[in-house]
Coordinates of N, CA, C and O in Angstrom, one line a residue:
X12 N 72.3 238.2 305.4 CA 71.9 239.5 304.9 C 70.5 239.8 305.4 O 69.6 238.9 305.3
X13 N 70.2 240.8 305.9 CA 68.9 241.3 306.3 C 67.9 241.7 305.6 O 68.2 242.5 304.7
X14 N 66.7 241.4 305.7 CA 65.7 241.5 304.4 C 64.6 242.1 305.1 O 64.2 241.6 306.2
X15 N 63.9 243.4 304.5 CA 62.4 243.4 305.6 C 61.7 243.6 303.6 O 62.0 244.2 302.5
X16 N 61.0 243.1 304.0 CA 59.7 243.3 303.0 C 58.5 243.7 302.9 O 57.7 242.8 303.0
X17 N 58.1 245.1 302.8 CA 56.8 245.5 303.0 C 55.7 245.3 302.2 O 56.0 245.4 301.0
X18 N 54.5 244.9 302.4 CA 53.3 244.3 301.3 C 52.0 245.0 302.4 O 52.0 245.2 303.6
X19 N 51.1 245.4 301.5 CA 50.0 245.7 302.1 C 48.8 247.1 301.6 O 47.6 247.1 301.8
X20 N 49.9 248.2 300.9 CA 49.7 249.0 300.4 C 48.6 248.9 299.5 O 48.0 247.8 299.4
X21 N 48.4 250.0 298.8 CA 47.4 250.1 297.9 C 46.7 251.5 297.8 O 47.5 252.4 297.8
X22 N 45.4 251.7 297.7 CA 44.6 253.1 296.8 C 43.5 252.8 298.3 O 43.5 251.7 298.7
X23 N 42.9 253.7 298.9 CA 41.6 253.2 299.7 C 41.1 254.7 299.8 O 41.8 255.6 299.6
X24 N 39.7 254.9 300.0 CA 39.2 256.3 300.2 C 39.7 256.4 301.7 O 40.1 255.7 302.6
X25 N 39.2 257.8 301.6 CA 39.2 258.4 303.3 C 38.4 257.9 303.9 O 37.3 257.4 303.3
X26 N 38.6 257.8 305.2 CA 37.6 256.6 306.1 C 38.2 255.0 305.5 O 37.7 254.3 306.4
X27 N 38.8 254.4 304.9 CA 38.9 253.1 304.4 C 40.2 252.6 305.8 O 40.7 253.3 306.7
X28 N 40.2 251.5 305.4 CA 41.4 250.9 305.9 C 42.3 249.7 304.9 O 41.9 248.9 304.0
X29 N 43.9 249.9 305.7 CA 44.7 248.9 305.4 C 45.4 248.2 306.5 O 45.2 248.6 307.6
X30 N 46.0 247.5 306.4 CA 47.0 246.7 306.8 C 48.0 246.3 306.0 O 47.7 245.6 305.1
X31 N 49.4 246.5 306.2 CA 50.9 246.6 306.0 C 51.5 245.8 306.7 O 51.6 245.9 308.0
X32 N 52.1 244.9 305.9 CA 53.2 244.0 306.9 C 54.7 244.4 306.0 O 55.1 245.2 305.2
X33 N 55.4 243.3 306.8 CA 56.8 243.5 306.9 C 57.3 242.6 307.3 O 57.3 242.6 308.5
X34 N 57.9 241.3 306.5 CA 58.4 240.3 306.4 C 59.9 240.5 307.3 O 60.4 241.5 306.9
X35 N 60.4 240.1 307.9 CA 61.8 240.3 308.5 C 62.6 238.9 308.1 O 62.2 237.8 307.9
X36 N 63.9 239.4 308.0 CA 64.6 237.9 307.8 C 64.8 236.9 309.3 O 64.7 235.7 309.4
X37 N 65.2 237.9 310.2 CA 65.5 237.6 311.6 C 64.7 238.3 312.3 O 63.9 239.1 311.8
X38 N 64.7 238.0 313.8 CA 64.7 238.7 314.5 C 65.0 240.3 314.9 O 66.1 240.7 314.5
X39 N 64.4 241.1 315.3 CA 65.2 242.4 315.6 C 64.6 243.2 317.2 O 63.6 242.9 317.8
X40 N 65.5 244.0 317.5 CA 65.1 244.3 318.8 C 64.1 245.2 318.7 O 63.1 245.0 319.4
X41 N 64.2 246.4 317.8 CA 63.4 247.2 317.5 C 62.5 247.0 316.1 O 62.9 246.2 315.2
X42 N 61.4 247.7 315.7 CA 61.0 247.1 314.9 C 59.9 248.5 314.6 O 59.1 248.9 315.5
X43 N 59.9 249.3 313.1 CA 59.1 250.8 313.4 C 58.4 250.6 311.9 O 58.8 249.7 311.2
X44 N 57.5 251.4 311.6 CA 57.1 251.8 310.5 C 57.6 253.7 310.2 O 58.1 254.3 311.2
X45 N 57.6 254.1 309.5 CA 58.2 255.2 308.8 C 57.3 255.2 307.4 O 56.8 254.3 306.8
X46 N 57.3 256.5 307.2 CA 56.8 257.1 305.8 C 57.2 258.7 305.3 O 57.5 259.7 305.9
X47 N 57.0 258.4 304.2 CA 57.2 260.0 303.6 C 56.4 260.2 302.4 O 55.8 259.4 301.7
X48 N 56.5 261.4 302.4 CA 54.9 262.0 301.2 C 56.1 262.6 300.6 O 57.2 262.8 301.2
X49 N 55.8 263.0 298.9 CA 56.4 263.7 298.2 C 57.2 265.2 299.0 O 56.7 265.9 299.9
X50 N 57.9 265.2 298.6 CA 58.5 266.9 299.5 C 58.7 266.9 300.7 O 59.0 268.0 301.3
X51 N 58.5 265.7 301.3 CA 58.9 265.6 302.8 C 59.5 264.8 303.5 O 59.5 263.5 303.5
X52 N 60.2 265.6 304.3 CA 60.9 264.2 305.3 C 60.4 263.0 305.6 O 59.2 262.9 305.9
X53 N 61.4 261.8 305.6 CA 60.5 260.8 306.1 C 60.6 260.7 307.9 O 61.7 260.8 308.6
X54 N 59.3 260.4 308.4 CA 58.9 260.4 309.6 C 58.4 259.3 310.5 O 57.6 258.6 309.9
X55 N 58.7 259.1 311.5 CA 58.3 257.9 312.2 C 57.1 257.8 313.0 O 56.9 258.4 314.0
X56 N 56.1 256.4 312.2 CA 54.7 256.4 312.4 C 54.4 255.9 313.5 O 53.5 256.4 314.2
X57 N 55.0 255.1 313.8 CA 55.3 253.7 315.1 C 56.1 252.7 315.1 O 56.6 252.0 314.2
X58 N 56.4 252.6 316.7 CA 57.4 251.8 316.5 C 57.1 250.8 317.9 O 56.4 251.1 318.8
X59 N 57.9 249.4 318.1 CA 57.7 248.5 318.9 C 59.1 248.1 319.3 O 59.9 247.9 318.4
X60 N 59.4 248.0 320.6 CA 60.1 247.1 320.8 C 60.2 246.1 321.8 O 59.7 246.3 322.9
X61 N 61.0 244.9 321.5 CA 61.1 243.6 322.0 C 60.8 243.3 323.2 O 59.7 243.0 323.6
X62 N 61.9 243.5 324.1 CA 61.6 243.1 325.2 C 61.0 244.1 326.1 O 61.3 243.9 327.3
X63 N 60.4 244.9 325.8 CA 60.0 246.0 326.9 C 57.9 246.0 326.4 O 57.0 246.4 327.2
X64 N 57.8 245.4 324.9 CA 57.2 245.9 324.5 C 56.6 247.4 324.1 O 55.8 247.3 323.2
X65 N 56.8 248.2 324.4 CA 56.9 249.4 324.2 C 56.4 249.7 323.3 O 56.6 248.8 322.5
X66 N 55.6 250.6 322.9 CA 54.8 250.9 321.6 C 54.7 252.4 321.6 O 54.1 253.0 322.5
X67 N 55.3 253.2 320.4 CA 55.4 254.7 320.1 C 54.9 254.9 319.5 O 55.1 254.1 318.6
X68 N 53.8 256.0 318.9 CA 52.9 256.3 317.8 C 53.5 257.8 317.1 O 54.3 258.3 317.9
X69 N 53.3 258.4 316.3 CA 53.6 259.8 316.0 C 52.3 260.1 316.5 O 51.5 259.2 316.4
X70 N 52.1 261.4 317.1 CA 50.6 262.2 317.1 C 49.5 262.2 316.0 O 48.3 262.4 316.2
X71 N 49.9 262.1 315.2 CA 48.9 262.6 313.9 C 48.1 261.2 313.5 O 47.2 261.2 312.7
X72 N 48.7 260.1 314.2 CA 48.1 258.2 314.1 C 47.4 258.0 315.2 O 46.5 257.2 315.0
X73 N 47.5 258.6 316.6 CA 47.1 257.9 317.3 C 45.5 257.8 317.7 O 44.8 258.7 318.1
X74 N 45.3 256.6 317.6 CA 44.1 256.4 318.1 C 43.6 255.3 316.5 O 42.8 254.4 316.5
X75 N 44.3 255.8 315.6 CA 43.6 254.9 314.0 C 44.6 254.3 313.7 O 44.2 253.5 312.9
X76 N 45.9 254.1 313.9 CA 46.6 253.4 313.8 C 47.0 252.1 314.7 O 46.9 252.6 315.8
X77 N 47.3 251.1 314.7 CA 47.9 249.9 315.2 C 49.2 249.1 314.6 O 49.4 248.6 313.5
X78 N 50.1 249.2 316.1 CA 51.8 248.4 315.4 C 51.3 246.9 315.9 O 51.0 246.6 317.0
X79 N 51.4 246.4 315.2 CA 52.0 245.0 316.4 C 53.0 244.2 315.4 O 53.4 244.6 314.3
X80 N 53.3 242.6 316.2 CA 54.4 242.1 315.6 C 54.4 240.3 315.7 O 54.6 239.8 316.8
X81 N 54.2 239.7 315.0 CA 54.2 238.3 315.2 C 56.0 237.6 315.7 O 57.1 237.3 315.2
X82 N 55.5 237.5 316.4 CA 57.1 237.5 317.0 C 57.6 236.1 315.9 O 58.4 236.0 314.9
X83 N 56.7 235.0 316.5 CA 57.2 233.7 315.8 C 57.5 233.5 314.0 O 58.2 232.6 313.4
X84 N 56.8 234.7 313.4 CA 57.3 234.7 312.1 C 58.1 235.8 312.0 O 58.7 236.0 311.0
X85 N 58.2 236.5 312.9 CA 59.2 238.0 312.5 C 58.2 238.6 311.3 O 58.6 238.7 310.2
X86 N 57.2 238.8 311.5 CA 56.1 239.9 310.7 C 55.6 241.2 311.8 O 55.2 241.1 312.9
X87 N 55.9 242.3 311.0 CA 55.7 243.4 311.4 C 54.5 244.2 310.9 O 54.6 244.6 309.7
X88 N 53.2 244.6 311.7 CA 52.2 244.7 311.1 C 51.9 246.3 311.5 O 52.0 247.0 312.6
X89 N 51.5 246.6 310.4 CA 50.2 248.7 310.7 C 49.5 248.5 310.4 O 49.6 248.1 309.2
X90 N 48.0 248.5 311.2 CA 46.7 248.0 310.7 C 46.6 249.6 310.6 O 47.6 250.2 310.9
X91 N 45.9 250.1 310.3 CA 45.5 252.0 309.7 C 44.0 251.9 309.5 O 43.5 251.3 308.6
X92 N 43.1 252.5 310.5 CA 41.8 252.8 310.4 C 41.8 254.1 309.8 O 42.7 254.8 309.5
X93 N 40.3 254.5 309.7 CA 40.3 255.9 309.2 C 41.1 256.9 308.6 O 41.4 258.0 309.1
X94 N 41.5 256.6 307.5 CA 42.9 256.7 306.9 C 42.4 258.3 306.2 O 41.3 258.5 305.7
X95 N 43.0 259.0 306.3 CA 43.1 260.5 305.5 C 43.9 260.5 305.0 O 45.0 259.9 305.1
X96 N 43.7 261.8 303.7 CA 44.4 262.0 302.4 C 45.6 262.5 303.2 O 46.5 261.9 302.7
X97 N 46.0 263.2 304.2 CA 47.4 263.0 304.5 C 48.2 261.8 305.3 O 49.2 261.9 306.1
X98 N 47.9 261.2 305.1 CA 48.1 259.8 305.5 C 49.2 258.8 304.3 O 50.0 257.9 304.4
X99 N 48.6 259.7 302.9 CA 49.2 259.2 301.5 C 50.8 259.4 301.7 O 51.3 260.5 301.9
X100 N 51.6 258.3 301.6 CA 53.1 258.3 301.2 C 53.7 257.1 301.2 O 53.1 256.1 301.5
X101 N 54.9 257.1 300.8 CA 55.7 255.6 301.1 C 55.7 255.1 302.3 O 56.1 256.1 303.0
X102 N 55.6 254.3 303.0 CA 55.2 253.2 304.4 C 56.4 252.4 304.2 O 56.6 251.9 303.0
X103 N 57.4 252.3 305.2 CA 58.9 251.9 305.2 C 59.2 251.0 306.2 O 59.6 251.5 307.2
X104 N 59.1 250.1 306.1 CA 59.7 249.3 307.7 C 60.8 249.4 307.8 O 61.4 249.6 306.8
X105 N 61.5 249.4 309.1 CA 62.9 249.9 309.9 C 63.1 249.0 310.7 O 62.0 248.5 310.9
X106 N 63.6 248.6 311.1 CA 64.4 247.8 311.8 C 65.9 247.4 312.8 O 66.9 247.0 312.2
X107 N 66.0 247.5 314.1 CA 67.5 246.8 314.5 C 67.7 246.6 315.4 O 66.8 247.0 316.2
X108 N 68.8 245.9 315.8 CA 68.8 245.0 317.0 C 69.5 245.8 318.0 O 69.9 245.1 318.9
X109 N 69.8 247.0 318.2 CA 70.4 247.5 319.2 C 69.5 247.8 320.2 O 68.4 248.3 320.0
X110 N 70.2 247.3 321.7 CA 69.1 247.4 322.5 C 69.3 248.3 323.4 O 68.7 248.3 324.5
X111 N 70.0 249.2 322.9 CA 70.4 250.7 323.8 C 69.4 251.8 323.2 O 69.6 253.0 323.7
X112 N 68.6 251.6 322.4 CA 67.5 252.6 322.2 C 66.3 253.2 322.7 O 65.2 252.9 322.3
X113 N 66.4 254.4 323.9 CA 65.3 254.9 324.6 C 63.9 255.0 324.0 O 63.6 255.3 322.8
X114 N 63.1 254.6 324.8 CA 62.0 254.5 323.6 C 61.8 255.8 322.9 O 61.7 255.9 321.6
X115 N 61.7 257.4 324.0 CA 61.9 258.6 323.0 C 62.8 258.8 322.0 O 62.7 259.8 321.3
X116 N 63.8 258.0 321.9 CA 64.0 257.7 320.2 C 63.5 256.9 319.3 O 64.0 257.1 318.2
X117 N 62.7 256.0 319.4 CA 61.6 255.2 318.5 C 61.6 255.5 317.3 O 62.0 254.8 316.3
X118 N 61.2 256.6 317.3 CA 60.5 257.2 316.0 C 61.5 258.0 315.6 O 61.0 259.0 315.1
X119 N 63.1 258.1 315.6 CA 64.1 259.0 314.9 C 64.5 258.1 314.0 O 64.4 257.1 314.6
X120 N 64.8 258.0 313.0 CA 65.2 257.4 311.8 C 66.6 257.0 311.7 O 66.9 255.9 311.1
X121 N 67.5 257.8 312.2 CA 69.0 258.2 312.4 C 69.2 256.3 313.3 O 70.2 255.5 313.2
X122 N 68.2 256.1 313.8 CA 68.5 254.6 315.2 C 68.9 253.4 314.1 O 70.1 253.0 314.0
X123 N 68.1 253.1 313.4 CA 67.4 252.1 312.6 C 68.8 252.1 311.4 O 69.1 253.2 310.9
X124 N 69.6 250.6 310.9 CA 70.1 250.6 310.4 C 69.4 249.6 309.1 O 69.9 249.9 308.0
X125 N 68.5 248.8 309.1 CA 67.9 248.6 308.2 C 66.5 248.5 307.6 O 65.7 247.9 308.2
X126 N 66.2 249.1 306.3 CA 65.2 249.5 305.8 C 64.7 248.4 304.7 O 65.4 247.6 304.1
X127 N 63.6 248.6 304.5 CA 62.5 247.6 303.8 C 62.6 249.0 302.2 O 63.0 250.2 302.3
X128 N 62.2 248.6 301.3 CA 62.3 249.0 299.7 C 60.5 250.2 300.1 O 60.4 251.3 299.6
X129 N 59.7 249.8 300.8 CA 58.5 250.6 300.9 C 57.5 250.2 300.2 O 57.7 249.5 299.2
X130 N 56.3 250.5 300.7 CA 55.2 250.4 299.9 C 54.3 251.8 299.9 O 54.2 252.7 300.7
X131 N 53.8 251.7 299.0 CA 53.1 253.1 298.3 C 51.5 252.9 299.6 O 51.2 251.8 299.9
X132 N 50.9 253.9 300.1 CA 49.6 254.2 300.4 C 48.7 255.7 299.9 O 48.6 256.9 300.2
X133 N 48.0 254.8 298.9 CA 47.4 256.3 298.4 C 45.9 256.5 299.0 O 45.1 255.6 298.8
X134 N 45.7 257.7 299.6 CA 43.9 258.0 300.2 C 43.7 258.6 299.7 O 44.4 259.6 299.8
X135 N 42.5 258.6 298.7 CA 41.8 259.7 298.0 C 40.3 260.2 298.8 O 39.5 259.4 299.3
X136 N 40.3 261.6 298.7 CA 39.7 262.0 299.5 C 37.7 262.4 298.8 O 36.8 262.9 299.6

C-alpha cells in the first residue's frame, strides 16, 4: 500500500522560511508538491521527475522555492524562501510511477494517482 507523508508545515511570517518533506513508501517516477488555499483549486507548486530529472515550478514559486528528492530514502523535499501571505494553504505531496508523463503535465493533478493527507502552511503578514 502506498504511503506519502507530509511533515514540515507550520505558522512563519512573511519573509520566513520552511521546509516540507514527504516520506514515500517506495519509490515513484514522478514526485510533485500541490496546494490549495480555502476557496480554491488545488494547484501544482513543483514537481520532479526520476529519470530525466526534470524540475517544474508554478510561476508564482519560482525563484523562492526549491523541489528536490533523496532518492535513497524516497524523501521528497520544498524548501520555501521568502514565503508570502499567499503562499498560506494545504501543501500535498503527489506522487506516481507512470513514466508516460510530459513534463508540461507536471503540475496537473489529474497525472498523480497518489496523495499524502497534507500539511497546513500558514504566512502571516
Amino acid at each position: 500500500q502506498v504511503h506519502l507523508v507530509e511533515s514540515g508545515g507550520g505558522s512563519v511570517q512573511a519573509g520566513g522560511s520552511l521546509r516540507l518533506s514527504c516520506a514515500a513508501s517506495g519509490p515513484f517516477y514522478v514526485m510533485a508538491w500541490f496546494r490549495q488555499a480555502p476557496g480554491r483549486e488545488r494547484e501544482g507548486v513543483a514537481a520532479i521527475e526520476e529519470d530525466t530529472n526534470t524540475i517544474e515550478y508554478t510561476n508564482s514559486v519560482k525563484g523562492r522555492f526549491t523541489i528536490s528528492k533523496d532518492n535513497a530514502k524516497n524523501i521528497l523535499y520544498l524548501q520555501m524562501n521568502s514565503l508570502k501571505p499567499e503562499d498560506t494553504a494545504t501543501y500535498y505531496c503527489a506522487a506516481d510511477s507512470s513514466e508516460t508523463i510530459y513534463s508540461f503535465q507536471l503540475l496537473e493533478e489529474r497525472q498523480y494517482r497518489n496523495w499524502g493527507q497534507g500539511t497546513q502552511v500558514t504566512v502571516s503578514s
